[in-house]
Short mmCIF file of C-alpha atoms in Angstrom, two decimals:
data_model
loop_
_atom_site.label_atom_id
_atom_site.label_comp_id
_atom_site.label_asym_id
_atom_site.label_seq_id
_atom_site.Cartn_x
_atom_site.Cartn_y
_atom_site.Cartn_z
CA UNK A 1 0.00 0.00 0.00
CA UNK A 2 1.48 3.44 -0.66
CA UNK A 3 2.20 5.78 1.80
CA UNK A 4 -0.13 8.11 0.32
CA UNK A 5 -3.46 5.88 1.55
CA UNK A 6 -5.29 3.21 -0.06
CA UNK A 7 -6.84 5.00 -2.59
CA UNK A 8 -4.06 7.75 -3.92
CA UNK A 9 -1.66 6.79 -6.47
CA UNK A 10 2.20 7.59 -6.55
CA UNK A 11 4.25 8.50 -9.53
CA UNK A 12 8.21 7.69 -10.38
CA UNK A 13 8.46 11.35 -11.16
CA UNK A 14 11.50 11.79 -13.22
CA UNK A 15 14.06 14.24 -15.05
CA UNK A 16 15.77 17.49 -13.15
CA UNK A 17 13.02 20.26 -13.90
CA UNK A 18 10.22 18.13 -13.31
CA UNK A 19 11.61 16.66 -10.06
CA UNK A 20 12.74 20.12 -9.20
CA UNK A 21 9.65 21.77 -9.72
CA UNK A 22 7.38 18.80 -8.11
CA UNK A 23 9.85 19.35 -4.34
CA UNK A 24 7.43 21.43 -2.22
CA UNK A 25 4.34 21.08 -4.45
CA UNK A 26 3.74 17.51 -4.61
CA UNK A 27 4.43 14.99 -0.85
CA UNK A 28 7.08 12.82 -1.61
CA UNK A 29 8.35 9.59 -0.03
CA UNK A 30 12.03 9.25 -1.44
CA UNK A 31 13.98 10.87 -4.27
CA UNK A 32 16.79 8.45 -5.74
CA UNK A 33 20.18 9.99 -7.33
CA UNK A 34 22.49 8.11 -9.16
CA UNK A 35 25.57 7.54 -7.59
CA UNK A 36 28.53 9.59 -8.22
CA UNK A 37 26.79 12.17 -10.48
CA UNK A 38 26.57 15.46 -8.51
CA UNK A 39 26.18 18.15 -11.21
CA UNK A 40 24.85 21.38 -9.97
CA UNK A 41 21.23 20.93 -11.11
CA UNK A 42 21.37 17.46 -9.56
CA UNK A 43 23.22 18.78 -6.54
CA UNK A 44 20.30 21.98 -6.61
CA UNK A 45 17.90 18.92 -6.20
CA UNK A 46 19.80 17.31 -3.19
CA UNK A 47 19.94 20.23 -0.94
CA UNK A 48 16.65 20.97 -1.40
CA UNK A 49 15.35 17.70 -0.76
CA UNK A 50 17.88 18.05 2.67
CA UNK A 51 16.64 21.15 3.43
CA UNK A 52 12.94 20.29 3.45
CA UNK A 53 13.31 16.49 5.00
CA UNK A 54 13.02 14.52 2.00
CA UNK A 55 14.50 11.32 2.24
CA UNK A 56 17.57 10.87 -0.18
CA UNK A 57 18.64 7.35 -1.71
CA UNK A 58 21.79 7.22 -3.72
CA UNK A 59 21.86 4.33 -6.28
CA UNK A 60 23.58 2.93 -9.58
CA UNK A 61 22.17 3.74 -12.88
CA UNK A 62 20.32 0.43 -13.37
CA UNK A 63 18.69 0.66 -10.21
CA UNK A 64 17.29 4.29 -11.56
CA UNK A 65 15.94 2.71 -14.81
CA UNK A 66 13.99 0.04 -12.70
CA UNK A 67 12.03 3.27 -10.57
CA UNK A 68 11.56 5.35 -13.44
CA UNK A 69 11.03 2.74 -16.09
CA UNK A 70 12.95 4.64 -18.35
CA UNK A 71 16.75 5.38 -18.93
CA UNK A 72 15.81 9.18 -19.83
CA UNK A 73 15.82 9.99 -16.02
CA UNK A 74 18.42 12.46 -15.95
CA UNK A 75 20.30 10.88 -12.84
CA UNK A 76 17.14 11.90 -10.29
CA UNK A 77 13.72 10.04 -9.93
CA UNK A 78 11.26 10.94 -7.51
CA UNK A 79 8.33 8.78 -5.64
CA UNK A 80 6.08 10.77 -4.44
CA UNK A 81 2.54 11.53 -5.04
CA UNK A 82 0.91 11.77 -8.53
CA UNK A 83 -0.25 15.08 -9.81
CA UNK A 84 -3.99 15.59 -9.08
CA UNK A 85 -6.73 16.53 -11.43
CA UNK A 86 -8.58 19.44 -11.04
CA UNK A 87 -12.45 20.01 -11.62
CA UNK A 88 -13.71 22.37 -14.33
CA UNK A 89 -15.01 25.02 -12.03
CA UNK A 90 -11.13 25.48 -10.62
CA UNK A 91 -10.33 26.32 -13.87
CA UNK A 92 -13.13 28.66 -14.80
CA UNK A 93 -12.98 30.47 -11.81
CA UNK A 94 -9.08 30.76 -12.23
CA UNK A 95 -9.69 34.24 -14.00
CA UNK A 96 -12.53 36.46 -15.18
CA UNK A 97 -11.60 36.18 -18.26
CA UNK A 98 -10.46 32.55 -18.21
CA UNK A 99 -7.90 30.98 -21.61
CA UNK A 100 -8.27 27.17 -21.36
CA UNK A 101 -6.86 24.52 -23.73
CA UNK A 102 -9.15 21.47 -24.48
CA UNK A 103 -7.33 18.70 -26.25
CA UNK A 104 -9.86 15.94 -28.20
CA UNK A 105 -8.20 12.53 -27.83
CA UNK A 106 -4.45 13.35 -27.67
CA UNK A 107 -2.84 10.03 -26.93
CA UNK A 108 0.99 10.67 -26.82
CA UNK A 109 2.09 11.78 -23.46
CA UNK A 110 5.38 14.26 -24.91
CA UNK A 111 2.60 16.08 -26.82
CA UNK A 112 0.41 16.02 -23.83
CA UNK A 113 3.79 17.41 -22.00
CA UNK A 114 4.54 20.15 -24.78
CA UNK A 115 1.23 22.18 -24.75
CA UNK A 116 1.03 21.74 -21.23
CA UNK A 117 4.33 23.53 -21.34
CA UNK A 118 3.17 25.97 -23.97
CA UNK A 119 -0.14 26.42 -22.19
CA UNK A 120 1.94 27.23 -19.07
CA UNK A 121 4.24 29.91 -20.71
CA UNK A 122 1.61 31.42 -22.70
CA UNK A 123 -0.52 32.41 -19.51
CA UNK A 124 -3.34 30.29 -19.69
CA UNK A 125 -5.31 28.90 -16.95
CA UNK A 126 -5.65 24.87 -17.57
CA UNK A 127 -5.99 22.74 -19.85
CA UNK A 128 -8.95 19.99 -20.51
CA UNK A 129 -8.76 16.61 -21.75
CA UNK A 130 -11.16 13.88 -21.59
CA UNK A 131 -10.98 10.40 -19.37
CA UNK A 132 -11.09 7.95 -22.39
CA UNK A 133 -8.66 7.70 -25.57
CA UNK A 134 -6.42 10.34 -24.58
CA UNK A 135 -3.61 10.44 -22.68
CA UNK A 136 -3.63 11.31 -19.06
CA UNK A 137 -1.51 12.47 -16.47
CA UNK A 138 2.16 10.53 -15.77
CA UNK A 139 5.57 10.81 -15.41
CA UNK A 140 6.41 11.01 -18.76
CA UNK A 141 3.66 13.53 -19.30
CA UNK A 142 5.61 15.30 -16.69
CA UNK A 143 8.98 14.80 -18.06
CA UNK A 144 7.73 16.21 -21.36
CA UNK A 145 6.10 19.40 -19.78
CA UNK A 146 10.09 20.02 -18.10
CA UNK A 147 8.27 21.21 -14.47
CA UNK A 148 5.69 22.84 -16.12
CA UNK A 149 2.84 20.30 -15.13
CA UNK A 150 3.29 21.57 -11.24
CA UNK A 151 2.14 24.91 -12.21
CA UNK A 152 -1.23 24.11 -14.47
CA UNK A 153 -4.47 22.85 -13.85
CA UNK A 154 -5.97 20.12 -15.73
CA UNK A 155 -9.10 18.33 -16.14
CA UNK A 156 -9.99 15.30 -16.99
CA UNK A 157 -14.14 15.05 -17.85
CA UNK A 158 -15.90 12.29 -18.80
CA UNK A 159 -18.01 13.49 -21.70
CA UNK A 160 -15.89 16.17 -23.51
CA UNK A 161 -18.79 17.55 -26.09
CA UNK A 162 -21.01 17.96 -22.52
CA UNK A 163 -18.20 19.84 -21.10
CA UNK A 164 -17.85 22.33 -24.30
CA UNK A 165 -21.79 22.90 -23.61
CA UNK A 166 -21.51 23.49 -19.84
CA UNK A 167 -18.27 26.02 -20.76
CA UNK A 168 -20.67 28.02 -23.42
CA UNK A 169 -22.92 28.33 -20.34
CA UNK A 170 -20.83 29.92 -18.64
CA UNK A 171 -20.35 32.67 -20.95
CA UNK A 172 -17.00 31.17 -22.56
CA UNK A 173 -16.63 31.24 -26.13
CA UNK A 174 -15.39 27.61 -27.75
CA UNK A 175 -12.78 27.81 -31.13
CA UNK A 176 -12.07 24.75 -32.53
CA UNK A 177 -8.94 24.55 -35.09
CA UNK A 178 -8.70 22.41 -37.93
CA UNK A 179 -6.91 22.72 -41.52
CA UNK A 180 -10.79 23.18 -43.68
CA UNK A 181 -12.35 25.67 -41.56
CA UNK A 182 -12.83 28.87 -43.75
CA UNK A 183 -11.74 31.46 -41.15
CA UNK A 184 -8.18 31.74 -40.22
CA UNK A 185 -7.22 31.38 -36.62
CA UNK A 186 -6.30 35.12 -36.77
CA UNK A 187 -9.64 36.02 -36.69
CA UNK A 188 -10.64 34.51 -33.75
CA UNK A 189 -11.89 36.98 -31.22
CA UNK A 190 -9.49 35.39 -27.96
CA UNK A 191 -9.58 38.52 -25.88
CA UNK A 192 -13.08 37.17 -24.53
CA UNK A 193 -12.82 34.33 -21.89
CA UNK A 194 -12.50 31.35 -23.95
CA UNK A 195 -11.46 27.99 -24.70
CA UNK A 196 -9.30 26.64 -27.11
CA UNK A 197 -9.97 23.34 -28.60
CA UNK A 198 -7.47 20.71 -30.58
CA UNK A 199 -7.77 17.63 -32.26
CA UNK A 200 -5.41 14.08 -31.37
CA UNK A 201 -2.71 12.90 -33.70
CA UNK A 202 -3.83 12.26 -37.07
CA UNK A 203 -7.74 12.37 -36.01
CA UNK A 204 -8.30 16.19 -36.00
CA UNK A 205 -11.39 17.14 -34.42
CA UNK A 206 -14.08 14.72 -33.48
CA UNK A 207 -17.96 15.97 -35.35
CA UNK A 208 -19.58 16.33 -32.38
CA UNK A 209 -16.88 17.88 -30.44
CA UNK A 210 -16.62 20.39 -33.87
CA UNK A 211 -20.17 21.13 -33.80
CA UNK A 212 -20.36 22.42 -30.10
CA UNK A 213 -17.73 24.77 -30.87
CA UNK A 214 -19.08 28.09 -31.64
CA UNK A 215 -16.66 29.02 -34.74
CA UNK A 216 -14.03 26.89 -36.03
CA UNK A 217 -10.85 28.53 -37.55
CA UNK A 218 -7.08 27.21 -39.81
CA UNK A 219 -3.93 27.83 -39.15
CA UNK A 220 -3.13 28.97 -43.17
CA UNK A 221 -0.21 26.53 -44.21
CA UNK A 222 2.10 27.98 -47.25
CA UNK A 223 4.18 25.17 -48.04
CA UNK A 224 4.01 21.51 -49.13
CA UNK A 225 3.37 20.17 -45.69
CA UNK A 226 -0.18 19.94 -44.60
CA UNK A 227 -0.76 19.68 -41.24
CA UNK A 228 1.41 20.50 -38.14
CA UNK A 229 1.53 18.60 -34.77
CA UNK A 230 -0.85 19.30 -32.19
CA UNK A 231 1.80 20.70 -29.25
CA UNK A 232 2.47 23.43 -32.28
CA UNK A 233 -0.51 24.27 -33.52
CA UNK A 234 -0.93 24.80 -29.65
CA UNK A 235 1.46 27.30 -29.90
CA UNK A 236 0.68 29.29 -32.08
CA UNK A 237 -2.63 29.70 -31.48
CA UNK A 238 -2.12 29.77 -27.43
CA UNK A 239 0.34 32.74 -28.59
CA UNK A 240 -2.03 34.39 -30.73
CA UNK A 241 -4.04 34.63 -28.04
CA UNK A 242 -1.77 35.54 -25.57
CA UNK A 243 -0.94 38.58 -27.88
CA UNK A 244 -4.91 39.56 -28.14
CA UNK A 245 -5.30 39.62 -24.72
CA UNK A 246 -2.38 41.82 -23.90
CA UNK A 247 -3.11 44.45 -26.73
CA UNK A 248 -6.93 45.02 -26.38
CA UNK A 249 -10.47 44.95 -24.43
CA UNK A 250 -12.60 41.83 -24.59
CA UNK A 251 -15.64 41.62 -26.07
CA UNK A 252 -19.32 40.97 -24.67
CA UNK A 253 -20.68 37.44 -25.48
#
């Protein structure tokens, strides 16, 4: 049973910025360095774990790749507690003028990690995925997001098309993004509170998550390549955004 209770979970948290980031935010049990390799981030990472009582455990690289279940650990892996979802309302009441991301069946945890990132740098105030076909929160999720994950809200809903309803309800405006809408994303109004939605690898938009949205917009593509990966369509329209809201006044629904 984990130290956490009977019903919590724990995550193998690892990679520098993400186990940095996760010391203070998240309860941990141990965190496990590799043996003999005391670079300054890594050594950043041990006196904080001395100075706030976190148990240390120094170990050789295989042992590392057993807790983390990956080689791509960086030399630190973490056990602790795994990142909890939050409900919609946290997000919505985040801001007045709330920016969400809602992702529609992304399954691959680095692009998970990368808007998360993106959605982090570019101000906005969570990001929404649904519980089935998409990826959800882990550590690799985490390593991908480089710390980032600790400082965003996400949740996870069970019926994403009822959640896009429930956001227009609440006076939020819904843009979905894919490559044959006739408006360009440029034209999206973003300055109101709203919420940004994405399609999963190779999918694009589900119909009945496109028809709740209330416009639909492209990101114009000049060259021979016709689509672009979700975590950068993400930014650019997360930036786009980001851009609206810091040069002018939002608009009444």
């Amino acid at each position: 049973m984990s130290k956490y209770g009977p019903e919590s979970q724990s995550d193998a948290l690892y990679g520098i910025n993400a186990v940095n980031e996760a010391i203070g935010k998240r309860a941990m049990e141990y965190v496990m360095v590799s043996a003999g390799h005391h670079g300054p981030r890594v050594q950043a990472i041990i006196d904080a774990c001395r100075a706030k009582g976190i148990a240390l455990r120094f170990a050789p690289q295989p042992a590392l790749e057993r807790v983390a279940g990956t080689a791509q650990h960086q030399n630190v892996v973490a056990v602790c507690s795994a990142k909890a979802y939050d409900d919609l309302e946290a997000l919505l009441t985040a801001s007045e003028r709330p920016l969400l991301v809602v992702l529609d069946g992304v399954e691959d945890p680095a692009n998970l990690g990368a808007v998360v990132r993106t959605a982090a740098a570019a101000g906005a105030h969570g990001v929404v995925i649904p519980e089935r076909r998409a990826a959800g929160l882990s550590p690799a999720v985490a390593r991908a997001a480089a710390g980032a994950l600790e400082h965003m809200r996400i949740a996870r809903v069970t019926n994403l098309v009822r959640a896009l309803v429930d956001l227009k309800k609440r006076n939020v405006w819904v843009y979905g993004f894919e490559p044959s809408a006739p408006k360009s994303y440029l034209d999206l109004d973003c300055t109101v509170a709203c919420a940004l939605v994405l399609g999963g690898e190779g999918r694009g938009l589900h119909r009945l998550v496109r028809e709740a949205c209330d416009e639909v917009g492209h990101i114009p593509l000049h060259g021979p390549v016709q689509s672009l990966n979700v975590s950068v369509a993400s930014a650019l329209v997360l930036y786009e955004a980001a851009r609206q809201r810091h040069s002018s006044s939002p608009r009444a629904r």
